[in-house]
Coordinates of C-alpha atoms and ligand atoms in Angstrom, one line a residue:
M1 CA 130.4 113.3 98.6
T2 CA 131.0 117.4 98.5
A3 CA 129.9 119.0 101.6
M4 CA 126.7 121.2 101.9
R5 CA 125.3 124.2 103.3
I6 CA 121.8 123.1 104.3
A7 CA 119.7 126.0 106.4
V8 CA 117.4 124.6 108.8
G9 CA 114.2 125.6 110.2
G10 CA 111.2 124.5 111.5
F11 CA 106.9 125.3 112.3
Q12 CA 105.6 123.4 113.6
H13 CA 101.9 122.9 114.4
E14 CA 99.0 120.6 114.2
T15 CA 95.5 122.1 113.6
N16 CA 92.5 121.4 114.5
T17 CA 89.7 123.7 113.0
F18 CA 86.5 122.3 115.2
A19 CA 89.2 123.0 118.5
P20 CA 87.9 126.2 120.2
Q21 CA 91.3 127.9 121.3
P22 CA 93.3 129.8 118.6
A23 CA 97.2 129.6 118.3
T24 CA 99.1 132.3 118.7
L25 CA 102.4 134.0 118.6
A26 CA 102.8 133.7 122.5
D27 CA 101.8 129.9 122.3
F28 CA 104.4 129.4 119.8
I29 CA 106.9 131.6 121.3
A30 CA 106.7 130.3 125.1
P31 CA 108.1 126.9 126.0
D32 CA 106.2 123.3 126.3
A33 CA 107.4 119.9 126.0
W34 CA 109.6 121.5 123.8
P35 CA 111.6 124.4 122.9
G36 CA 110.4 128.0 123.1
L37 CA 110.8 129.9 119.5
T38 CA 114.3 129.4 118.8
R39 CA 115.8 131.9 116.5
G40 CA 120.1 131.7 114.8
P41 CA 122.8 129.5 116.8
E42 CA 120.8 128.7 119.9
L43 CA 118.5 126.7 117.6
L44 CA 121.0 124.0 117.7
D45 CA 121.3 123.7 121.5
A46 CA 117.6 124.0 122.2
V47 CA 117.4 120.9 120.4
R48 CA 120.2 118.7 121.0
G49 CA 119.0 115.3 122.6
I50 CA 115.2 115.9 122.6
N51 CA 113.1 113.1 119.8
L52 CA 112.7 116.0 117.6
P53 CA 113.1 115.5 113.9
A54 CA 115.1 119.0 114.4
A55 CA 117.3 117.0 116.2
G56 CA 118.1 114.1 113.8
F57 CA 118.4 116.2 110.9
I58 CA 120.8 117.8 112.6
D59 CA 123.4 115.2 113.7
E60 CA 122.9 113.5 110.5
A61 CA 123.6 116.4 109.2
H62 CA 127.2 116.6 111.4
A63 CA 128.0 113.1 110.9
G64 CA 128.4 113.8 107.3
G65 CA 130.5 116.6 108.0
H66 CA 127.9 119.2 106.0
T67 CA 127.8 122.9 107.5
I68 CA 124.2 123.6 109.4
V69 CA 122.5 127.1 109.2
P70 CA 120.3 127.8 111.4
L71 CA 117.3 129.5 111.0
T72 CA 113.9 130.0 112.8
W73 CA 112.4 127.1 114.5
C74 CA 109.5 127.2 116.8
S75 CA 106.0 124.5 117.3
A76 CA 102.7 125.1 119.2
T77 CA 101.0 122.7 121.3
P78 CA 97.6 121.1 118.8
S79 CA 94.8 123.9 119.4
G80 CA 92.3 125.5 116.7
R81 CA 93.6 127.7 113.7
V82 CA 96.8 129.4 113.6
T83 CA 96.1 132.9 114.5
R84 CA 96.9 135.2 111.1
E85 CA 99.9 137.7 113.2
A86 CA 101.5 134.1 114.2
Y87 CA 101.2 132.6 110.5
E88 CA 102.7 136.4 109.2
H89 CA 105.5 136.6 112.0
V90 CA 107.1 133.6 111.9
A91 CA 106.8 133.2 108.3
Q92 CA 108.4 135.8 107.7
L93 CA 111.1 135.0 109.9
L94 CA 111.5 132.3 107.9
I95 CA 112.1 134.3 105.1
D96 CA 114.0 136.7 106.4
D97 CA 116.6 134.6 107.8
L98 CA 116.8 132.3 104.7
R99 CA 117.5 135.6 102.7
A100 CA 120.1 137.2 104.9
Q101 CA 121.9 133.6 103.8
R102 CA 124.1 133.4 100.8
H103 CA 125.4 130.3 99.1
L104 CA 123.3 127.4 100.6
D105 CA 123.6 124.1 99.0
A106 CA 119.4 122.9 100.3
V107 CA 116.9 123.8 103.0
Y108 CA 115.6 121.4 105.8
L109 CA 112.1 122.9 107.1
D110 CA 111.0 121.0 110.6
L111 CA 107.0 120.4 109.6
H112 CA 104.4 119.2 110.7
G113 CA 101.5 119.1 107.8
A114 CA 98.9 119.5 109.0
M115 CA 98.5 123.8 109.8
V116 CA 95.6 125.8 109.3
A117 CA 96.4 129.5 109.5
E118 CA 92.5 131.5 110.1
H119 CA 93.2 132.8 106.8
I120 CA 94.8 129.9 104.7
D121 CA 93.8 126.7 105.1
D122 CA 96.8 124.8 103.7
G123 CA 99.6 126.7 106.0
D124 CA 102.5 124.2 105.2
G125 CA 101.7 124.3 101.0
E126 CA 102.2 127.5 101.5
L127 CA 105.1 128.2 103.4
L128 CA 107.0 126.0 101.1
R129 CA 105.4 127.7 98.4
R130 CA 106.9 131.3 99.4
I131 CA 109.8 129.6 100.6
R132 CA 110.4 128.5 97.1
S133 CA 109.9 131.5 95.8
L134 CA 112.3 133.2 97.3
V135 CA 115.3 130.7 96.5
G136 CA 114.1 129.4 93.1
P137 CA 113.1 126.4 91.5
E138 CA 117.1 124.7 91.8
L139 CA 117.7 124.4 94.7
P140 CA 116.5 121.1 96.9
V141 CA 114.0 122.1 99.8
I142 CA 113.3 119.3 101.8
A143 CA 110.8 118.8 104.7
S144 CA 110.1 116.4 107.6
L145 CA 106.2 116.1 108.2
D146 CA 104.1 114.1 111.2
F147 CA 102.4 111.4 110.7
H148 CA 99.0 113.0 111.3
A149 CA 99.9 115.3 107.9
N150 CA 96.8 116.2 105.7
V151 CA 99.7 116.4 102.6
S152 CA 98.6 118.8 100.0
E153 CA 98.9 118.8 95.9
Q154 CA 101.0 122.0 96.6
M155 CA 102.8 120.5 99.7
L156 CA 104.1 118.0 97.3
E157 CA 104.4 120.8 94.5
Q158 CA 107.0 123.2 96.4
A159 CA 109.3 120.8 98.1
S160 CA 111.9 118.4 96.9
A161 CA 110.3 115.6 99.0
L162 CA 108.5 115.4 102.6
V163 CA 110.0 112.6 104.4
A164 CA 106.9 111.8 107.1
Y165 CA 107.3 109.7 110.3
R166 CA 106.2 106.0 110.9
T167 CA 105.3 105.3 114.1
Y168 CA 102.3 106.4 116.3
P169 CA 103.1 107.1 119.7
H170 CA 105.6 108.9 117.6
V171 CA 108.7 107.5 118.8
D172 CA 111.0 107.7 115.4
M173 CA 110.7 111.9 115.1
A174 CA 114.3 112.5 115.3
A175 CA 114.6 109.4 113.4
T176 CA 112.6 111.1 110.4
G177 CA 114.9 113.7 110.3
E178 CA 118.3 111.2 109.8
R179 CA 115.8 110.0 107.4
A180 CA 114.9 113.2 105.7
M181 CA 119.1 113.9 105.3
R182 CA 119.7 111.0 104.4
C183 CA 117.0 111.0 101.6
L184 CA 118.2 115.2 100.4
A185 CA 121.7 113.2 99.7
R186 CA 120.0 110.7 97.4
I187 CA 118.0 113.4 96.4
R188 CA 120.7 116.3 95.2
G189 CA 121.9 115.9 92.1
N190 CA 119.5 113.8 90.8
A191 CA 116.3 113.7 88.9
V192 CA 113.3 112.9 90.8
V193 CA 109.8 112.0 91.0
R194 CA 107.3 111.4 92.8
S195 CA 104.2 109.4 93.4
M196 CA 101.2 109.7 95.3
R197 CA 98.1 108.4 96.3
Q198 CA 94.7 109.0 98.7
P199 CA 92.5 106.2 99.9
P200 CA 88.8 107.1 99.8
F201 CA 87.9 107.2 103.5
L202 CA 89.0 109.1 106.7
I203 CA 90.5 106.7 109.9
P204 CA 90.1 107.7 113.2
L205 CA 93.4 108.5 115.4
T206 CA 93.1 106.1 118.0
S207 CA 92.8 103.6 115.1
Q208 CA 96.5 104.9 113.8
C209 CA 98.9 103.6 116.5
T210 CA 101.5 101.7 115.6
L211 CA 102.0 99.4 117.9
I212 CA 98.5 97.4 117.0
E213 CA 97.3 96.1 113.5
P214 CA 96.7 97.2 110.6
L215 CA 99.5 99.9 111.0
A216 CA 101.8 97.5 111.9
S217 CA 102.3 95.8 109.1
I218 CA 101.8 98.1 106.6
F219 CA 104.4 100.0 108.5
E220 CA 106.9 97.5 107.9
E221 CA 105.5 97.0 104.1
V222 CA 106.7 101.1 103.9
A223 CA 110.1 100.1 105.4
R224 CA 110.5 97.4 103.3
E225 CA 109.7 98.5 99.7
E226 CA 111.6 102.3 100.3
N227 CA 114.7 100.5 99.7
P228 CA 114.4 98.9 95.7
S229 CA 112.1 101.6 94.4
A230 CA 112.4 105.5 96.6
Y231 CA 114.7 107.2 97.5
S232 CA 111.5 107.7 100.4
L233 CA 108.4 106.2 101.0
N234 CA 105.8 107.2 103.0
F235 CA 102.4 107.0 104.8
T236 CA 100.5 109.9 105.7
P237 CA 97.3 108.6 107.9
G238 CA 96.4 112.2 108.4
F239 CA 95.0 113.4 110.8
P240 CA 90.7 114.1 110.4
A241 CA 89.8 116.9 112.4
A242 CA 90.4 119.2 110.1
D243 CA 88.0 120.4 107.9
V244 CA 90.0 121.6 104.7
A245 CA 90.1 120.2 101.0
E246 CA 92.8 117.7 101.5
C247 CA 92.4 115.9 105.2
G248 CA 92.8 112.7 104.9
P249 CA 95.8 109.5 104.6
S250 CA 98.7 110.1 101.7
I251 CA 101.0 107.4 100.2
F252 CA 103.8 108.8 98.3
G253 CA 107.3 108.5 97.4
Y254 CA 110.1 110.1 95.2
G255 CA 112.6 108.1 93.4
S256 CA 114.4 108.2 90.5
E257 CA 112.2 104.9 88.3
P258 CA 108.3 106.3 88.1
A259 CA 107.2 102.9 86.6
R260 CA 108.7 101.0 89.5
L261 CA 107.9 104.2 92.6
A262 CA 104.1 104.7 90.7
D263 CA 104.0 100.9 91.7
A264 CA 105.8 100.6 95.1
V265 CA 102.1 103.8 96.0
E266 CA 100.0 101.6 94.5
R267 CA 100.4 98.4 96.6
I268 CA 100.7 100.1 100.2
T269 CA 97.3 102.2 98.7
E270 CA 95.4 99.0 97.8
R271 CA 96.1 97.5 101.4
V272 CA 95.8 100.3 103.5
I273 CA 91.8 100.5 101.0
Q274 CA 91.9 97.3 101.9
C275 CA 92.3 97.7 105.7
E276 CA 88.9 99.9 105.5
H277 CA 87.0 97.7 108.3
E278 CA 90.2 97.3 110.5
F279 CA 90.0 101.1 111.3
A280 CA 86.8 100.8 112.6
L281 CA 86.6 103.0 116.0
E282 CA 86.2 101.2 119.2
V283 CA 84.6 103.6 122.1
F284 CA 83.2 103.9 125.5
S285 CA 80.8 106.1 126.6
I286 CA 81.2 107.0 130.3
D287 CA 78.4 104.9 131.5
D288 CA 80.4 101.4 129.7
V289 CA 83.4 102.8 131.4
L290 CA 81.7 103.1 135.4
R291 CA 80.6 99.1 134.2
E292 CA 83.9 97.9 133.4
V293 CA 85.7 99.7 136.5
S294 CA 83.4 97.7 138.7
R295 CA 82.9 94.6 136.5
A296 CA 86.8 94.1 136.1
P297 CA 89.3 95.8 138.5
A298 CA 92.7 96.2 137.4
P299 CA 95.1 94.2 139.6
R300 CA 97.8 96.4 141.3
G301 CA 100.5 97.5 139.8
R302 CA 98.6 97.1 135.9
P303 CA 96.0 99.8 136.2
L304 CA 93.1 100.3 133.5
I305 CA 93.8 103.3 131.4
L306 CA 91.4 105.7 130.2
A307 CA 92.0 107.1 126.8
D308 CA 90.6 110.5 127.9
T309 CA 90.8 111.1 123.4
Q310 CA 88.3 113.7 123.0
D311 CA 89.9 116.8 124.9
N312 CA 93.4 114.9 124.7
P313 CA 95.1 118.6 124.0
G314 CA 97.8 116.9 121.3
G315 CA 94.3 116.8 119.0
G316 CA 93.3 119.8 119.9
G317 CA 91.7 119.3 122.5
T318 CA 91.6 121.6 126.1
A319 CA 92.8 119.5 128.7
S320 CA 90.2 121.2 130.8
T321 CA 87.2 119.0 130.2
T322 CA 85.6 117.1 133.7
S323 CA 82.6 114.8 132.8
L324 CA 85.1 111.7 132.9
L325 CA 86.4 112.8 136.1
K326 CA 83.4 113.9 137.8
A327 CA 81.6 110.8 137.4
L328 CA 84.9 108.7 138.9
I329 CA 84.5 111.4 141.9
E330 CA 80.6 110.8 142.4
R331 CA 81.7 106.5 141.8
R332 CA 84.2 106.7 144.1
V333 CA 86.2 104.6 141.9
S334 CA 89.2 104.4 143.8
R335 CA 93.2 104.7 143.3
V336 CA 92.7 106.8 140.5
L337 CA 95.0 109.1 138.5
A338 CA 93.6 111.7 136.1
G339 CA 95.3 114.5 134.5
V340 CA 97.1 116.5 132.8
I341 CA 94.1 119.2 133.2
C342 CA 95.3 122.7 132.3
D343 CA 94.2 124.7 135.1
P344 CA 96.7 127.3 136.0
Q345 CA 94.0 129.1 138.5
A346 CA 93.6 126.0 140.3
A347 CA 97.5 125.3 140.5
G348 CA 98.1 129.0 141.4
R349 CA 95.9 128.4 144.3
A350 CA 97.1 125.4 145.5
H351 CA 100.6 127.1 145.7
E352 CA 99.3 129.8 147.8
A353 CA 97.8 127.2 150.0
G354 CA 100.3 125.5 150.4
I355 CA 101.5 121.2 150.6
G356 CA 98.9 119.5 153.4
A357 CA 95.9 122.1 152.7
T358 CA 92.4 121.3 152.5
I359 CA 90.9 124.5 150.1
E360 CA 86.8 124.0 148.5
L361 CA 89.1 124.8 145.0
E362 CA 87.1 124.8 141.3
V363 CA 89.3 122.6 138.8
G364 CA 89.0 121.4 135.3
A365 CA 86.6 123.5 132.8
F366 CA 89.3 126.3 132.5
F367 CA 89.0 127.6 129.2
G368 CA 90.1 130.5 128.1
D369 CA 88.4 133.3 126.4
S370 CA 88.0 130.5 124.3
G371 CA 84.6 129.8 124.9
G372 CA 85.7 126.3 126.1
V373 CA 83.1 123.1 125.5
A374 CA 79.6 123.3 125.7
G375 CA 78.2 121.9 129.6
E376 CA 81.0 121.7 131.3
T377 CA 82.1 122.9 134.0
P378 CA 84.5 123.2 136.6
I379 CA 84.7 120.2 139.7
R380 CA 83.6 122.0 143.5
D381 CA 84.6 119.9 145.7
R382 CA 87.1 120.3 148.7
F383 CA 90.5 119.0 147.6
T384 CA 93.9 118.8 149.4
V385 CA 97.2 120.0 148.0
A386 CA 99.2 116.5 147.8
A387 CA 101.9 117.7 145.8
L388 CA 103.1 120.3 144.2
G389 CA 105.6 121.7 141.9
D390 CA 106.7 124.4 139.4
G391 CA 107.0 122.2 135.9
R392 CA 110.0 122.1 135.4
F393 CA 111.8 118.2 134.6
V394 CA 112.5 116.4 131.7
A395 CA 110.8 113.3 130.0
T396 CA 112.1 110.0 130.5
G397 CA 109.3 108.2 127.4
P398 CA 109.9 106.9 124.4
F399 CA 108.1 109.7 122.9
Y400 CA 108.0 112.9 124.9
L401 CA 112.8 111.9 125.5
G402 CA 114.6 114.3 126.2
S403 CA 112.0 117.0 125.9
R404 CA 113.1 119.7 129.5
M405 CA 108.9 120.4 130.1
E406 CA 107.4 123.7 131.3
L407 CA 104.3 123.4 132.4
G408 CA 104.1 126.3 134.5
P409 CA 103.3 125.5 138.5
M410 CA 101.6 122.4 138.6
A411 CA 99.7 120.8 141.8
L412 CA 98.5 117.5 142.9
L413 CA 95.1 117.3 144.5
R414 CA 93.4 114.7 146.1
T415 CA 89.6 114.4 147.3
G416 CA 88.8 111.0 148.5
D417 CA 90.6 108.7 146.7
V418 CA 90.6 110.5 143.0
F419 CA 93.9 112.1 143.1
I420 CA 94.1 114.8 139.8
V421 CA 97.3 116.1 138.3
V422 CA 97.2 119.8 137.0
A423 CA 99.2 122.4 135.1
S424 CA 99.6 125.5 134.1
R425 CA 100.6 124.8 130.5
K426 CA 98.6 121.9 127.8
Q427 CA 100.8 118.7 127.3
Q428 CA 99.0 115.7 126.3
A429 CA 99.8 112.8 129.4
A430 CA 102.3 111.0 127.5
D431 CA 105.0 110.5 129.6
Q432 CA 105.4 109.1 133.1
A433 CA 107.5 112.2 134.3
M434 CA 104.3 113.9 134.4
F435 CA 102.6 112.4 137.4
R436 CA 106.5 111.9 138.8
H437 CA 107.8 115.0 139.4
L438 CA 104.7 115.4 142.2
G439 CA 105.4 112.3 143.6
A440 CA 102.7 110.1 141.9
E441 CA 103.9 106.6 140.5
P442 CA 101.2 106.5 137.6
A443 CA 101.8 102.2 138.2
E444 CA 100.9 102.1 141.8
F445 CA 97.2 103.1 140.8
S446 CA 94.0 101.8 140.0
V447 CA 92.9 103.7 137.1
L448 CA 94.1 106.3 135.2
A449 CA 92.7 108.6 133.3
L450 CA 94.9 110.0 130.9
K451 CA 93.8 113.3 128.0
S452 CA 95.6 111.4 125.0
S453 CA 94.9 108.8 122.4
V454 CA 97.9 107.4 121.5
H455 CA 101.0 108.7 122.3
F456 CA 101.0 107.3 125.8
R457 CA 100.5 104.0 124.9
A458 CA 104.5 104.7 124.2
D459 CA 105.5 105.0 128.0
F460 CA 102.6 103.8 129.7
G461 CA 101.7 100.8 127.9
P462 CA 104.2 98.4 129.6
I463 CA 102.2 99.2 132.9
A464 CA 99.0 99.1 131.7
S465 CA 96.1 96.0 131.8
R466 CA 94.1 96.9 129.9
V467 CA 93.5 100.3 127.7
L468 CA 89.9 102.0 126.6
V469 CA 89.6 104.5 124.4
V470 CA 86.9 106.8 126.6
E471 CA 84.3 109.4 124.5
A472 CA 84.0 112.2 126.8
P473 CA 83.1 115.4 125.7
G474 CA 86.3 117.7 124.6
P475 CA 86.8 118.9 120.9
N476 CA 88.8 116.5 119.3
T477 CA 85.9 114.4 117.9
A478 CA 87.1 110.0 117.9
D479 CA 84.4 109.6 115.0
P480 CA 85.3 111.9 112.2
S481 CA 82.0 110.9 110.7
K482 CA 80.3 113.2 113.0
L483 CA 82.7 115.7 112.6
P484 CA 80.3 119.0 110.3
F485 CA 83.1 118.7 107.7
T486 CA 82.1 121.6 104.8
K487 CA 85.6 121.7 102.7
I488 CA 87.1 118.3 102.9
R489 CA 87.2 116.8 99.4
R490 CA 87.2 112.7 100.5
P491 CA 84.4 111.1 101.4
H492 CA 83.8 110.6 105.0
R493 CA 81.0 108.8 106.2
Ligands
ZN1 ZN1 100.8 113.4 115.0

């Protein structure tokens, strides 16, 4: 096969349209778990070795002897809508980068698939449309998508092919980039047909874990069906907290034989529809959790994990609500490690006071200008500063693997037997390195209260005695039937 010149760019955001905090241009420019906005050749170093689609795509392309033409790449932590300024600025960078190129053989984009801007509901579809209209109808434009993409008809129409992750926790992000490159090689020069079906319901985030049934075996089936039937076969369970027309799960693929492809898509779809009742939500109230903690204390070395899903910053949460923590403190639950709370003011005060100091402090409920979460107030208490950190460390778990985290000043704060990790930037508590950075070894605690829905399972699952998904306050509503949708087309109750 002749070598290709492939333009590579990325613009990733998962938008919770019900969340109070928008994603601003500054959020895309700043590094967090993943690199900040990069443009041109620095993209190659910025993503190298990280579990990111662009990294996998670039490695696979280089292995095949292809040339990478780096464009702009950026991401921001999930939140409310992307501001018009941020969307238009980044989209224009990508368009300008592409316009400056000659003799491209293909374009690859590292997208999420559930981006909603202030002025555009189908952020990814509109971006693909603009790029398609620039490069013309013939050039292959391929994109990788997150597992939580809300795939639209426009996205399918404008891209030559879309290739999505198959795991949640997303341990296969780099591998999906590799699959996208292999898909590009297969579709190049061939006639491609596509097929899509959309099951008529939403799947709660915490029921989308692929480490457990029914999705574990459904995704085995997707992988099995792909080879004989399709260049690429995908199932995106969707991101439910998005009030856009095409919110929800999709099964879609690309191939050369229409009937065979349609059959494969149909079989997977029927299987998903048959499993509807198995996706039912299982959550615990804060009172349920307190009862469970006193009824069945965790054995030492095997903590009980409380997944504070509704304030998971990976789903648009603020990483700052406090109701669960207040309950654990008031009940004097022992050996609790909680985090990661985003509160730059508390982290700053802890750094001023120094390690070992005991200070009156307000922790949490730090919402910036966004209005916050109703009823949530800071924890007002005397805290001892147990450890301090600069927020720079490398992630070690399978999900954030290789990420060079930059979470700003961090602190480990102690009140009673409750230890709280505070950071200056929002990031989902999905890697033990986020706690070890401050000398806290998660397995040595009895209860871990984590601001995460599912991603924590990749790194914390092996040490957990039990996992309880908690319905504590936060904008990442666990039960989609409670969301006040107005635009969604599919039934959701
Ligand atoms: Zn995702």
